[in-house]
Amino acid sequence: MDAAVVMRKFNRFYARCIGVLVEPHLDTGRPLGPSRVLFEVGPDGVRVADMRRRLGLDSGYLSRLLRRLQHEGLVTVTPDPTDGRQRVVHLTPAGRHERHHLDRKSEESGRRLVGSLSERRQTELATALTTAERLLRAATVDVDIVDPRSPQARSALAQYFGELDDRFPNGFDPGDDGAASTVLRAPGGAFVIMHSDGVAFGCGGVQRIDEVTGEIKRMWISPDWRRLGLGARLLTGLENTARELGYTCVVLDTNATLVEAIAMYERAGYRPIERYNDNPYAQRWFTKDL
Amino acid sequence: MDAAVVMRKFNRFYARCIGVLVEPHLDTGRPLGPSRVLFEVGPDGVRVADMRRRLGLDSGYLSRLLRRLQHEGLVTVTPDPTDGRQRVVHLTPAGRHERHHLDRKSEESGRRLVGSLSERRQTELATALTTAERLLRAATVDVDIVDPRSPQARSALAQYFGELDDRFPNGFDPGDDGAASTVLRAPGGAFVIMHSDGVAFGCGGVQRIDEVTGEIKRMWISPDWRRLGLGARLLTGLENTARELGYTCVVLDTNATLVEAIAMYERAGYRPIERYNDNPYAQRWFTKDL
DNA sequence: CACGGTCGCTGACCTTAGTCAGCGACCGGT
DNA sequence: ACCGGTCGCTGACTAAGGTCAGCGACCGTG
């Protein structure tokens, strides 16, 4: 069973189902475009530029879509106080309500679709779709360079530190993380996050050791997304980033308790070396030529 | 895990993947509409009306799409020799080639999408998608009344007879099926097929016994599609058909070897009765008031 | 404070998808 | 030979999605 062939077949089939699933949008009197935007706003508001990138829309087109929603009283578009060029979209109470309403209708139409299946078959379907989504997300994951102080980066780092604190025998103290993170930026450093639809589930950084050597730091994949080969992809991404920063060699350190990570480094061609820093949490050190 | 909620989530996610999967169509210089039509033609040609029903397109719109393809030299549209109103679409060699080419590109883009997953994960994805498609098809199956002499009906009946021949201890001889099938038509009778995207995987008929009694005949579900509750849905469909034909009661006979069928009849409220016909293959007889 | 670059907005424009009414050709039944 | 109905086609129209160039406001850097 070839996955690509199955994909194609499924896709051809699913294109028809979509007609049914899109139906609920139709009797809102609103075309699909604005509805998609409405969903993308989310509870905490979103910057217009971010949304544009995520939905892959043209700047002018999105601007019009937003104005329409604004005109309907569903969203507010206000200037970003921290950056006068950007604008931030928020849902109004009416927008929140409309979104919720749409959600309910969409769920209802899904329920009608699967309604003829027995309870057991419905569960089977849900499991299959969840698995498919998980794997497809893993396959289509994005790796982007971001500022380590950005909310997304901070959220990923917080999860990372939390996990280290749980796993290390004596806990983990990130120390002055704010200062430490500033080295994970240009020039000489970078911080990347791995995400799908804006939800970060992995991160990692590169910082300068010397002219030709970069260090890979803070590499982490969320526990929910492990064992999908994402670690190796993230590592490759970080190596490419290091190469673009001009390094010809990378080093990294790790704790002996992180056995999966160590195995992955070895698979990726890393060689163990002597201690090169005074990181109190480090017990293993590796290097690789780029 | 609620299947409807999972559906909604999956759908929202999959809407984005489609962008990638649709991409190969884009650099053909042909929009999606014509491509869909091209795929629907199939190797043996298809009647325009059938295609219109299957794709759910407007008559005028389809006419234009076909003319475009005709103009590109990909299809021929010729009058149906058996019915001067209808027209039949066939692929030209160039059309066949183009279709194949598109198929390859689409598969390639699917492969690129899943390429980053390990072999094992790809298999897992293929399995999940196959399961999901199977269940969704079962949930969205169409039941239509057709002429029992139509190709679809004949194909379903041939499979049915073949299976009976395998399962009955002394084989099965349909006798003069052509003549027998004519009673499964209006007035007084009907023949329905169960299908998804035009591929029949179930059938059944109603014929007249007397003024108030219909008989359910030739009920069959393809082995690949059993244990999904489709038998019960088909039976309900046939009962509704019988009701619409004016019957207040239905009867049916069956062979003792068809144990799944017998169990289903009992679950559906059928009561065993005495032999009411001289069908040599029948060993059980049932009835139900509508 | 000048400059290159980014951001969102606007107007003009285009393609695609789809709808609808009406028409002539043709079929089956009477 | 007629009649109701079906089939495919045509012209006219609309909505939706999307693209593009250009503009003014604004940012960070030198």
XYZ file of C-alpha atoms (C1' of nucleotides) in Angstrom:
640
model
C 0.000 0.000 0.000
C 1.722 3.124 -1.266
C 0.998 6.138 0.928
C 1.149 8.578 -1.970
C -1.393 6.602 -3.972
C -3.658 6.302 -0.959
C -3.315 10.053 -0.388
C -4.377 10.784 -3.920
C -7.321 8.445 -3.707
C -8.394 9.823 -0.366
C -8.018 13.342 -1.593
C -10.176 12.738 -4.615
C -12.825 11.239 -2.395
C -12.589 13.845 0.328
C -13.008 16.674 -2.154
C -16.627 15.577 -2.380
C -17.214 15.288 1.342
C -16.069 18.844 1.714
C -19.155 20.009 -0.103
C -21.207 18.671 2.778
C -18.920 19.962 5.477
C -18.743 23.428 3.996
C -22.497 23.656 3.719
C -23.073 25.162 7.166
C -21.133 28.240 6.121
C -23.488 28.823 3.267
C -26.570 29.823 5.191
C -24.700 32.388 7.224
C -24.883 34.635 4.159
C -21.129 34.920 4.407
C -18.765 33.351 1.892
C -16.007 31.034 3.027
C -13.199 33.560 2.996
C -14.456 35.725 5.857
C -15.361 32.638 7.862
C -11.855 31.259 7.584
C -10.535 34.588 8.788
C -12.992 34.603 11.672
C -11.653 31.256 12.831
C -8.078 32.326 12.509
C -8.472 35.284 14.846
C -8.632 33.143 17.949
C -9.520 34.238 21.455
C -6.484 36.427 22.107
C -6.403 38.376 18.890
C -3.793 38.083 16.207
C -1.590 40.385 14.186
C -2.762 40.895 10.630
C 0.629 39.970 9.194
C 0.690 36.695 11.104
C -2.732 35.770 9.896
C -1.798 36.623 6.335
C 1.182 34.345 6.518
C -0.752 31.557 8.101
C -3.638 31.621 5.661
C -1.385 32.452 2.750
C -3.546 35.362 1.655
C -2.739 38.464 -0.293
C -2.386 41.598 1.780
C -5.071 43.481 -0.115
C -7.465 40.574 -0.101
C -7.166 40.027 3.638
C -7.596 43.715 4.239
C -10.916 43.601 2.451
C -12.037 40.454 4.229
C -11.261 42.082 7.558
C -13.122 45.215 6.653
C -16.143 43.153 5.824
C -16.038 41.408 9.200
C -15.412 44.743 10.884
C -18.408 46.191 9.114
C -20.510 43.295 10.373
C -19.357 44.107 13.902
C -17.603 40.777 14.390
C -14.032 41.953 14.768
C -12.110 45.057 15.722
C -8.916 46.048 13.963
C -6.694 48.270 16.101
C -3.129 49.472 15.691
C -0.510 47.443 17.519
C 0.701 49.662 20.398
C 4.216 48.214 20.132
C 4.562 48.702 16.387
C 2.596 51.404 14.630
C 2.807 49.707 11.255
C 1.097 46.553 12.338
C -2.537 46.102 13.222
C -4.137 43.619 15.571
C -7.463 41.869 15.074
C -9.709 40.986 17.998
C -13.084 39.311 18.133
C -15.955 41.381 19.459
C -18.459 39.621 21.697
C -20.677 39.312 18.619
C -17.750 37.801 16.733
C -17.106 35.312 19.495
C -20.750 34.397 19.440
C -20.827 34.024 15.671
C -17.739 31.871 15.753
C -19.218 29.656 18.373
C -22.446 29.442 16.430
C -20.580 28.427 13.289
C -18.624 25.885 15.237
C -21.819 24.322 16.479
C -23.346 24.193 13.016
C -20.220 22.669 11.569
C -20.151 20.066 14.293
C -23.789 19.340 13.675
C -23.221 18.747 9.991
C -20.322 16.470 10.865
C -22.601 14.582 13.183
C -25.210 14.205 10.457
C -22.525 12.862 8.186
C -21.317 10.187 10.585
C -24.705 9.687 12.195
C -25.553 6.601 10.209
C -22.533 4.753 11.572
C -22.715 2.742 14.749
C -21.090 4.076 17.883
C -18.204 1.686 17.417
C -17.631 2.702 13.813
C -17.725 6.354 14.760
C -14.982 5.766 17.279
C -12.997 3.898 14.677
C -13.406 6.802 12.265
C -12.355 9.333 14.876
C -9.256 7.301 15.648
C -8.324 6.963 11.990
C -8.785 10.681 11.334
C -6.802 11.629 14.425
C -3.948 9.368 13.377
C -4.015 10.709 9.841
C -4.030 14.298 11.023
C -1.173 13.685 13.424
C 0.975 12.100 10.758
C 0.120 14.676 8.124
C 0.921 17.460 10.516
C 4.236 15.823 11.262
C 4.888 15.573 7.534
C 4.010 19.195 6.830
C 5.562 20.801 9.848
C 7.121 24.242 9.421
C 10.480 25.276 10.845
C 10.863 29.029 11.159
C 13.462 31.332 12.620
C 11.868 33.569 15.242
C 12.982 35.959 17.920
C 13.666 33.973 21.123
C 11.733 36.602 23.089
C 8.573 36.194 21.018
C 5.543 34.659 22.756
C 5.764 31.477 20.691
C 9.401 30.990 21.538
C 8.869 31.726 25.205
C 6.013 29.259 25.375
C 8.136 26.519 23.801
C 11.070 27.303 26.079
C 8.868 27.276 29.161
C 7.655 23.795 28.276
C 11.221 22.703 27.646
C 12.473 23.993 30.992
C 9.479 22.445 32.748
C 10.285 19.079 31.296
C 13.976 19.317 32.234
C 12.954 20.225 35.748
C 10.825 17.077 35.880
C 13.392 14.762 34.394
C 16.629 15.856 35.978
C 17.247 14.195 39.354
C 17.894 17.549 41.053
C 15.567 19.629 38.938
C 16.589 22.360 36.547
C 17.051 26.100 36.909
C 17.177 28.046 33.640
C 18.999 30.884 35.391
C 18.761 34.239 33.688
C 17.013 32.951 30.638
C 16.283 36.378 29.249
C 19.957 37.220 28.996
C 20.856 33.738 27.800
C 18.331 33.925 25.003
C 19.711 37.098 23.531
C 22.670 35.144 22.181
C 20.235 33.007 20.184
C 19.783 35.846 17.711
C 21.487 37.326 14.718
C 24.315 37.884 14.289
C 26.007 34.677 15.258
C 22.917 32.949 16.622
C 19.357 31.996 15.804
C 16.301 30.451 17.388
C 13.897 28.261 15.453
C 10.514 26.838 16.298
C 8.758 23.893 14.747
C 5.055 24.401 14.419
C 1.880 23.434 12.634
C -0.817 26.068 12.201
C 0.975 28.328 14.607
C 1.032 25.851 17.477
C 4.671 25.340 18.433
C 5.673 21.838 19.391
C 9.379 22.013 19.069
C 12.264 24.481 19.253
C 15.994 24.835 19.183
C 18.752 27.428 19.014
C 22.208 28.073 17.658
C 24.745 30.302 19.411
C 28.299 31.348 18.695
C 31.234 29.565 20.320
C 33.992 30.930 18.092
C 34.528 32.046 14.517
C 33.944 28.593 13.011
C 31.963 26.807 15.720
C 28.274 27.068 16.572
C 26.576 25.428 19.528
C 23.159 23.827 19.312
C 21.087 24.635 22.391
C 17.592 24.241 23.821
C 16.560 21.579 21.400
C 13.172 20.196 22.349
C 10.197 18.355 20.873
C 6.890 18.244 22.733
C 6.233 14.772 24.209
C 3.032 14.509 22.157
C 5.021 14.742 18.959
C 7.891 12.420 19.631
C 8.763 9.261 17.754
C 7.751 10.812 14.431
C 11.217 11.661 13.203
C 10.725 15.326 14.010
C 13.814 15.522 16.203
C 16.057 14.534 13.319
C 14.355 17.116 11.084
C 14.745 19.820 13.676
C 18.400 18.912 14.113
C 18.967 19.090 10.356
C 17.228 22.451 10.312
C 19.507 23.738 13.061
C 22.567 22.449 11.262
C 21.487 24.284 8.114
C 20.920 27.410 10.149
C 24.394 27.082 11.658
C 25.867 26.643 8.191
C 24.079 29.781 6.990
C 25.518 31.650 9.965
C 28.969 30.716 8.663
C 29.938 27.928 11.012
C 31.733 24.844 9.700
C 31.249 22.765 12.789
C 28.688 22.459 15.601
C 28.949 21.231 19.162
C 26.289 20.444 21.749
C 25.992 19.167 25.272
C 23.307 17.074 26.901
C 22.308 15.330 30.094
C 22.783 11.597 30.478
C 19.098 11.155 31.353
C 18.022 12.297 27.890
C 18.643 8.932 26.307
C 16.444 9.411 23.225
C 18.286 12.617 22.394
C 21.684 10.968 22.725
C 20.643 8.110 20.464
C 19.401 10.596 17.896
C 22.648 12.599 17.953
C 24.579 9.434 17.305
C 22.311 8.428 14.446
C 22.778 11.889 12.954
C 26.563 11.451 12.860
C 27.620 13.253 16.042
C 30.843 12.127 17.739
C 31.354 12.294 21.507
C 34.019 14.770 22.639
C 35.499 15.997 25.907
C 33.751 18.567 28.066
C 34.029 21.940 26.343
C 31.989 24.078 28.755
C 31.082 24.370 32.418
C 27.342 23.707 32.068
C 26.508 22.000 35.372
C 23.682 19.975 33.793
C 25.798 18.590 30.965
C 27.300 15.133 31.115
C 27.839 14.356 27.442
C 29.345 16.504 24.695
C 29.167 15.969 20.946
C 30.429 17.518 17.742
C 29.765 17.244 14.026
C 31.397 18.857 10.985
C 28.967 20.590 8.669
C -13.497 11.261 21.439
C -16.480 12.592 19.549
C -16.377 11.703 15.859
C -18.155 14.893 14.794
C -15.667 17.066 16.663
C -12.758 15.122 15.218
C -14.283 15.504 11.756
C -14.497 19.249 12.174
C -10.940 19.483 13.386
C -9.647 17.245 10.664
C -11.580 19.128 8.058
C -10.193 22.450 9.155
C -6.697 21.027 9.003
C -7.176 19.194 5.752
C -8.472 22.306 4.020
C -4.879 23.533 4.132
C -3.294 20.326 2.902
C -5.536 20.522 -0.115
C -3.674 23.563 -1.262
C -0.593 21.407 -1.642
C -2.411 18.507 -3.208
C -4.232 20.685 -5.696
C -1.042 22.410 -6.726
C -0.134 19.983 -9.516
C -3.267 21.017 -11.374
C -2.150 24.575 -11.349
C 0.797 24.337 -13.694
C -1.241 22.561 -16.338
C -2.710 25.949 -17.169
C -6.101 24.381 -16.635
C -8.361 25.260 -13.734
C -9.723 22.576 -11.454
C -13.141 22.257 -13.074
C -11.972 20.819 -16.378
C -9.525 18.530 -14.584
C -12.275 17.065 -12.458
C -14.267 16.389 -15.597
C -11.262 14.801 -17.278
C -10.957 12.347 -14.410
C -14.618 11.545 -14.423
C -14.640 10.434 -18.053
C -12.875 7.179 -17.354
C -11.480 4.724 -19.868
C -14.795 3.582 -21.381
C -16.419 6.937 -21.896
C -19.419 8.211 -20.013
C -22.758 9.786 -20.797
C -22.886 13.508 -20.162
C -26.006 13.217 -18.011
C -24.389 10.602 -15.792
C -21.347 12.740 -15.299
C -23.477 15.750 -14.490
C -25.310 13.819 -11.820
C -22.152 12.396 -10.363
C -20.278 15.671 -10.160
C -23.415 17.608 -9.287
C -22.807 20.187 -11.990
C -25.172 22.444 -13.847
C -25.985 21.337 -17.368
C -24.765 24.555 -18.947
C -21.609 24.668 -16.897
C -20.636 21.116 -17.747
C -21.361 21.782 -21.391
C -18.856 24.602 -21.364
C -16.241 22.603 -19.469
C -16.554 19.818 -22.006
C -16.231 22.178 -24.903
C -13.049 23.511 -23.432
C -11.583 20.027 -23.129
C -12.821 19.223 -26.625
C -11.139 22.343 -27.908
C -7.902 21.235 -26.259
C -8.219 17.919 -28.099
C -8.514 15.893 -24.901
C -12.006 14.488 -25.292
C -14.531 13.768 -28.009
C -18.231 14.353 -27.480
C -20.387 12.249 -29.777
C -24.123 11.574 -29.878
C -25.244 8.395 -28.172
C -26.310 6.009 -30.966
C -29.046 4.511 -28.785
C -30.562 7.826 -27.731
C -30.193 10.867 -29.922
C -30.759 13.300 -27.045
C -27.820 12.093 -25.017
C -24.167 12.568 -25.782
C -21.209 10.417 -24.825
C -17.769 11.664 -23.816
C -14.623 9.705 -24.657
C -10.979 10.433 -23.977
C -8.773 10.949 -26.997
C -5.268 9.443 -26.860
C -4.060 12.922 -25.924
C -6.675 13.037 -23.158
C -5.633 9.666 -21.851
C -2.060 10.852 -21.856
C -2.912 14.103 -20.095
C -4.905 12.258 -17.491
C -2.079 9.882 -16.848
C 0.346 12.767 -16.669
C -1.815 14.557 -14.126
C -2.147 11.387 -12.145
C 1.594 11.053 -11.972
C 2.075 14.651 -10.900
C -0.575 14.339 -8.257
C 0.998 11.174 -6.932
C 4.370 12.860 -6.951
C 3.103 15.762 -4.890
C 1.545 13.287 -2.483
C 4.866 11.546 -2.241
C 6.639 14.807 -1.525
C 4.124 15.491 1.194
C 4.621 12.184 2.973
C 8.252 11.804 1.928
C 9.615 13.083 5.204
C 7.909 10.315 7.137
C 9.619 7.004 7.720
C 8.473 3.959 5.793
C 6.638 2.714 8.849
C 4.837 6.014 9.408
C 3.836 6.162 5.777
C 2.222 2.768 6.082
C 0.474 3.881 9.221
C -0.840 6.961 7.410
C -2.022 4.918 4.453
C -3.867 2.568 6.791
C -5.509 5.413 8.673
C -6.621 7.147 5.482
C -7.944 3.925 3.986
C -9.949 3.228 7.128
C -11.283 6.775 7.211
C -12.269 6.678 3.561
C -13.978 3.337 3.941
C -16.023 4.530 6.891
C -16.854 7.876 5.335
C -17.955 6.182 2.157
C -20.137 3.876 4.182
C -21.616 6.901 5.936
C -22.319 8.803 2.724
C -23.478 5.945 0.546
C -26.185 6.659 -2.026
C -29.158 4.413 -2.643
C -30.751 4.974 -6.051
C -33.489 3.306 -8.025
C -32.135 2.144 -11.387
C -33.248 -0.042 -14.259
C -32.281 -3.664 -13.456
C -30.932 -4.029 -17.014
C -28.521 -1.097 -16.647
C -24.791 -1.902 -16.634
C -24.440 -0.967 -12.961
C -27.309 -3.225 -11.956
C -26.086 -6.114 -14.097
C -22.616 -5.838 -12.609
C -23.984 -5.933 -9.060
C -26.278 -8.866 -9.881
C -23.451 -10.792 -11.527
C -21.379 -10.466 -8.368
C -24.371 -11.508 -6.286
C -25.021 -14.609 -8.366
C -21.330 -15.477 -8.349
C -21.270 -15.372 -4.585
C -24.383 -17.511 -4.257
C -22.827 -20.038 -6.618
C -19.785 -20.184 -4.357
C -21.660 -20.424 -1.100
C -24.523 -22.781 -1.895
C -23.550 -26.433 -1.467
C -24.824 -27.316 -4.944
C -24.052 -23.990 -6.622
C -26.603 -21.538 -7.947
C -28.218 -21.048 -11.331
C -29.924 -17.684 -11.854
C -32.051 -19.186 -14.640
C -33.474 -16.681 -17.085
C -32.322 -13.652 -15.198
C -33.221 -11.238 -17.970
C -36.893 -12.165 -17.774
C -36.833 -12.352 -13.970
C -35.367 -8.892 -13.684
C -38.106 -7.236 -15.687
C -40.465 -7.644 -12.731
C -38.082 -5.512 -10.646
C -39.350 -2.418 -12.430
C -42.200 -0.007 -12.251
C -45.058 -0.522 -11.912
C -45.187 -2.854 -8.969
C -41.436 -3.365 -8.659
C -38.126 -1.559 -8.349
C -34.439 -2.236 -8.291
C -32.033 -0.187 -6.192
C -28.284 -0.057 -6.046
C -26.107 1.199 -3.267
C -23.041 2.999 -4.495
C -20.349 5.525 -3.762
C -18.985 7.572 -6.656
C -20.724 5.347 -9.132
C -19.135 2.120 -7.920
C -21.947 -0.210 -6.902
C -21.349 -2.327 -3.859
C -24.833 -3.379 -2.985
C -28.202 -3.960 -4.588
C -31.708 -5.195 -3.964
C -35.123 -5.394 -5.585
C -38.826 -5.316 -4.814
C -41.392 -7.247 -6.860
C -45.127 -7.647 -6.675
C -46.688 -10.670 -4.966
C -50.224 -9.323 -4.705
C -52.080 -6.066 -4.260
C -50.767 -5.428 -0.746
C -47.617 -7.557 -0.617
C -44.163 -6.868 -2.063
C -41.296 -9.314 -2.073
C -37.719 -8.252 -1.380
C -35.303 -10.025 -3.739
C -31.649 -10.106 -4.747
C -30.453 -8.241 -1.712
C -26.680 -8.188 -1.644
C -23.763 -6.243 -0.163
C -20.263 -6.698 -1.535
C -18.070 -8.688 0.891
C -15.660 -5.734 1.110
C -18.392 -3.561 2.530
C -19.975 -5.837 5.097
C -20.134 -5.293 8.833
C -20.675 -1.564 8.391
C -24.412 -1.528 8.905
C -25.042 -1.108 5.194
C -27.274 -4.180 4.984
C -29.713 -2.685 7.450
C -29.703 0.613 5.542
C -30.312 -1.130 2.263
C -33.150 -3.111 3.805
C -34.739 0.058 5.157
C -34.372 1.620 1.719
C -36.112 -1.332 0.108
C -38.913 -1.215 2.667
C -39.426 2.461 1.912
C -39.468 1.682 -1.789
C -42.046 -1.042 -1.203
C -44.149 1.388 0.805
C -43.995 3.936 -1.988
C -45.141 1.262 -4.423
C -48.249 0.884 -2.270
C -47.490 -2.324 -0.389
C -48.367 -2.642 3.296
C -46.353 -5.766 3.907
C -43.202 -7.378 2.544
C -42.015 -10.966 2.410
C -38.661 -12.484 1.522
C -36.973 -15.854 1.313
C -33.402 -16.846 1.955
C -31.019 -19.763 2.107
C -30.022 -21.273 5.456
C -26.319 -20.767 4.641
C -26.715 -16.976 4.628
C -26.522 -16.685 8.383
C -25.546 -12.986 8.538
C -28.556 -12.106 6.407
C -30.921 -14.106 8.600
C -29.597 -12.446 11.751
C -30.062 -9.038 10.122
C -33.659 -9.768 9.109
C -34.464 -10.765 12.653
C -32.861 -7.622 14.048
C -34.914 -5.573 11.601
C -38.163 -7.013 12.915
C -38.866 -9.782 10.417
C -40.880 -12.793 11.582
C -40.373 -16.312 10.153
C -43.332 -17.678 8.173
C -44.177 -20.822 6.230
C -42.923 -21.418 2.692
C -44.836 -19.099 0.341
C -43.105 -19.935 -2.952
C -41.394 -22.783 -4.753
C -37.911 -21.232 -4.921
C -35.662 -24.314 -4.788
C -32.869 -22.383 -3.088
C -35.050 -21.009 -0.289
C -35.139 -22.598 3.138
C -36.357 -19.722 5.306
C -39.212 -17.295 4.738
C -39.871 -14.020 6.535
C -42.410 -11.218 6.623
C -42.741 -7.744 8.049
C -45.590 -5.239 8.121
C -44.665 -1.810 6.832
C 17.285 62.701 10.432
C 17.723 60.289 6.201
C 17.015 55.717 4.199
C 15.740 51.165 3.131
C 12.340 48.204 4.408
C 7.831 46.680 6.308
C 2.947 47.094 7.043
C -1.730 47.691 5.821
C -4.804 49.820 2.552
C -6.911 51.027 -1.952
C -8.348 50.772 -6.757
C -8.280 48.264 -10.891
C -8.457 44.113 -12.844
C -8.902 39.040 -13.833
C -10.318 34.066 -13.606
C -13.119 30.563 -11.899
C -17.323 28.659 -10.518
C -21.817 28.616 -10.770
C -26.923 29.992 -11.842
C -30.887 30.685 -14.723
C -34.110 31.041 -18.576
C -34.870 29.706 -22.964
C -34.231 26.873 -27.220
C -34.079 23.224 -30.623
C -33.461 18.180 -31.093
C -35.139 14.106 -29.816
C -37.646 10.184 -27.199
C -41.654 7.308 -25.696
C -46.391 6.763 -25.422
C -50.936 7.423 -27.367
C -48.948 12.966 -35.747
C -48.997 14.971 -31.468
C -47.551 15.862 -26.602
C -45.124 15.984 -22.384
C -40.692 15.312 -21.019
C -35.603 14.910 -21.339
C -31.151 16.218 -23.102
C -27.561 19.223 -24.202
C -26.431 23.891 -25.607
C -26.268 28.993 -25.482
C -26.233 33.685 -23.751
C -26.508 36.650 -19.905
C -25.441 37.277 -15.422
C -23.381 36.994 -10.555
C -20.446 36.024 -6.646
C -16.211 34.727 -4.907
C -11.424 34.383 -4.803
C -7.411 36.282 -5.980
C -3.526 39.361 -8.119
C -0.953 43.511 -8.783
C 0.974 48.169 -8.538
C 1.139 51.986 -5.910
C 0.667 54.790 -1.650
C 1.223 56.762 2.908
C 2.477 55.613 7.690
C 5.815 53.846 10.359
C 10.125 51.259 12.151
C 15.152 50.391 13.090
C 19.715 51.524 11.808
C 23.532 54.288 10.673
